[in-house]
Each structure stands twice: as structure tokens, then as C-alpha cells.
Short mmCIF file of C-alpha atoms in Angstrom, two decimals:
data_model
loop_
_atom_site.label_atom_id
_atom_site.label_comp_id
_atom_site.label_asym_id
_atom_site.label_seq_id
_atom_site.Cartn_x
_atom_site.Cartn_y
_atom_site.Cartn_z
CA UNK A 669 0.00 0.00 0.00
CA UNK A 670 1.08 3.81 -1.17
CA UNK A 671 -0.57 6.56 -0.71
CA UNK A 672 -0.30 10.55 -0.49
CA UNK A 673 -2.75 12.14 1.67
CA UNK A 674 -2.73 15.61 2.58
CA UNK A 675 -4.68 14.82 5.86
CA UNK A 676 -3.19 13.56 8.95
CA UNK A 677 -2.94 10.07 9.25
CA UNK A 678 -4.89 8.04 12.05
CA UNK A 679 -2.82 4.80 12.45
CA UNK A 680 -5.86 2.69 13.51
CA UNK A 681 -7.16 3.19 10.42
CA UNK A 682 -3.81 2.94 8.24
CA UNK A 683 -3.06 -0.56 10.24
CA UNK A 684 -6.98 -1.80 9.87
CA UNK A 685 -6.42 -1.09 5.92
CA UNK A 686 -3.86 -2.96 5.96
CA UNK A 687 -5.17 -6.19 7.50
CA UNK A 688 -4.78 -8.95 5.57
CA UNK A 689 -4.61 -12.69 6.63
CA UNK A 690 -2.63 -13.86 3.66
CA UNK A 691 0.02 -11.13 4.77
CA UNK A 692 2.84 -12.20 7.32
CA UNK A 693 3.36 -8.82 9.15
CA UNK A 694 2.46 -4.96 9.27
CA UNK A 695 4.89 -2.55 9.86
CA UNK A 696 4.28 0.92 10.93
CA UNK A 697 6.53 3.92 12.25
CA UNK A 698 4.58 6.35 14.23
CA UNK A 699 6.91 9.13 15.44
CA UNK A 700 6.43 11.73 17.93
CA UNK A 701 7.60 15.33 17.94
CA UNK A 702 8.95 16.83 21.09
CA UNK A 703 7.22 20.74 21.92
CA UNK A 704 10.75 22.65 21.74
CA UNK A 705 13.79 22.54 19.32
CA UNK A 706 16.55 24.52 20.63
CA UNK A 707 14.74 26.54 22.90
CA UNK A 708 11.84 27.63 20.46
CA UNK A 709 8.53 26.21 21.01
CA UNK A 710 7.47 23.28 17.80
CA UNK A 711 3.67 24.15 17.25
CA UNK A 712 3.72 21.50 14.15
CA UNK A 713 5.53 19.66 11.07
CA UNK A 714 4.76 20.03 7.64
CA UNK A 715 5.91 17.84 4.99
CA UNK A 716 5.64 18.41 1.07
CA UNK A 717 6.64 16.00 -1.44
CA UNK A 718 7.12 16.21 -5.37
CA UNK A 719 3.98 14.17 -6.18
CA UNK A 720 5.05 12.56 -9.47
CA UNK A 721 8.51 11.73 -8.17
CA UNK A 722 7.24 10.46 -4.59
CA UNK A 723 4.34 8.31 -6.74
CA UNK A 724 6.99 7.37 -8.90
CA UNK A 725 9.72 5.95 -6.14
CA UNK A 726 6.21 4.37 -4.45
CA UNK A 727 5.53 2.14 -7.18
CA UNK A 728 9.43 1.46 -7.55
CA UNK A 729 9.19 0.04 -3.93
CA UNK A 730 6.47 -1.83 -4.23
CA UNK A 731 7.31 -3.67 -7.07
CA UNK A 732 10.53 -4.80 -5.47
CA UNK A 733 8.55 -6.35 -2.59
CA UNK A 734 6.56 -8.07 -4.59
#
């Protein structure tokens, strides 16, 4: 599974999508962000990605696990 959202994303239902019982394990990296990065206060993280080239390097990855 790939996917670009531009929502945040609720693990509970990223690991219930990816239930499968033919599958032999889910992995999933949830990080947390501390409030304060030398000495100024973090209010939030924003990511941005090149769509093609992200979608692109997605499909690469997939297709070399399966």
C-alpha cells in the first residue's frame, strides 16, 4: 500500500487497511515530535513532497517487494 494524503494520518485506520490474513506482518513507524527545538517552542511539522517523483519511487518500492 502507497498513498499521499494531505490529511493527517490516524494509524488505527492505516493498520486496519492494511489487514490482511494472507500477509505475514504490518509494519508501521509512528513518530512523535517533542514541543521545543533549541529553545523555540514546535507548534507542528509540515511535509511536502514532489507528487510525481514520490508516486513514482512508491511504485518502484512496491514492485521490489513483490
Amino acid at each position: 500500500m502507497f498513498r499521499l494524503t494531505t490529511v493527517p494520518i490516524d494509524p488505527t485506520t492505516l493498520r486496519n487497511a492494511a489487514d490482511n490474513p494472507h500477509a505475514g506482518a504490518v509494519s508501521i513507524f509512528e513518530g512523535l515530535v517533542r514541543n521545543h527545538h533549541e529553545g523555540r517552542r514546535v507548534l507542528r511539522l509540515e511535509y511536502e513532497a514532489h507528487r510525481a517523483v514520490a508516486e513514482k519511487e512508491g511504485r518502484r518500492i512496491l514492485e521490489e517487494a513483490t
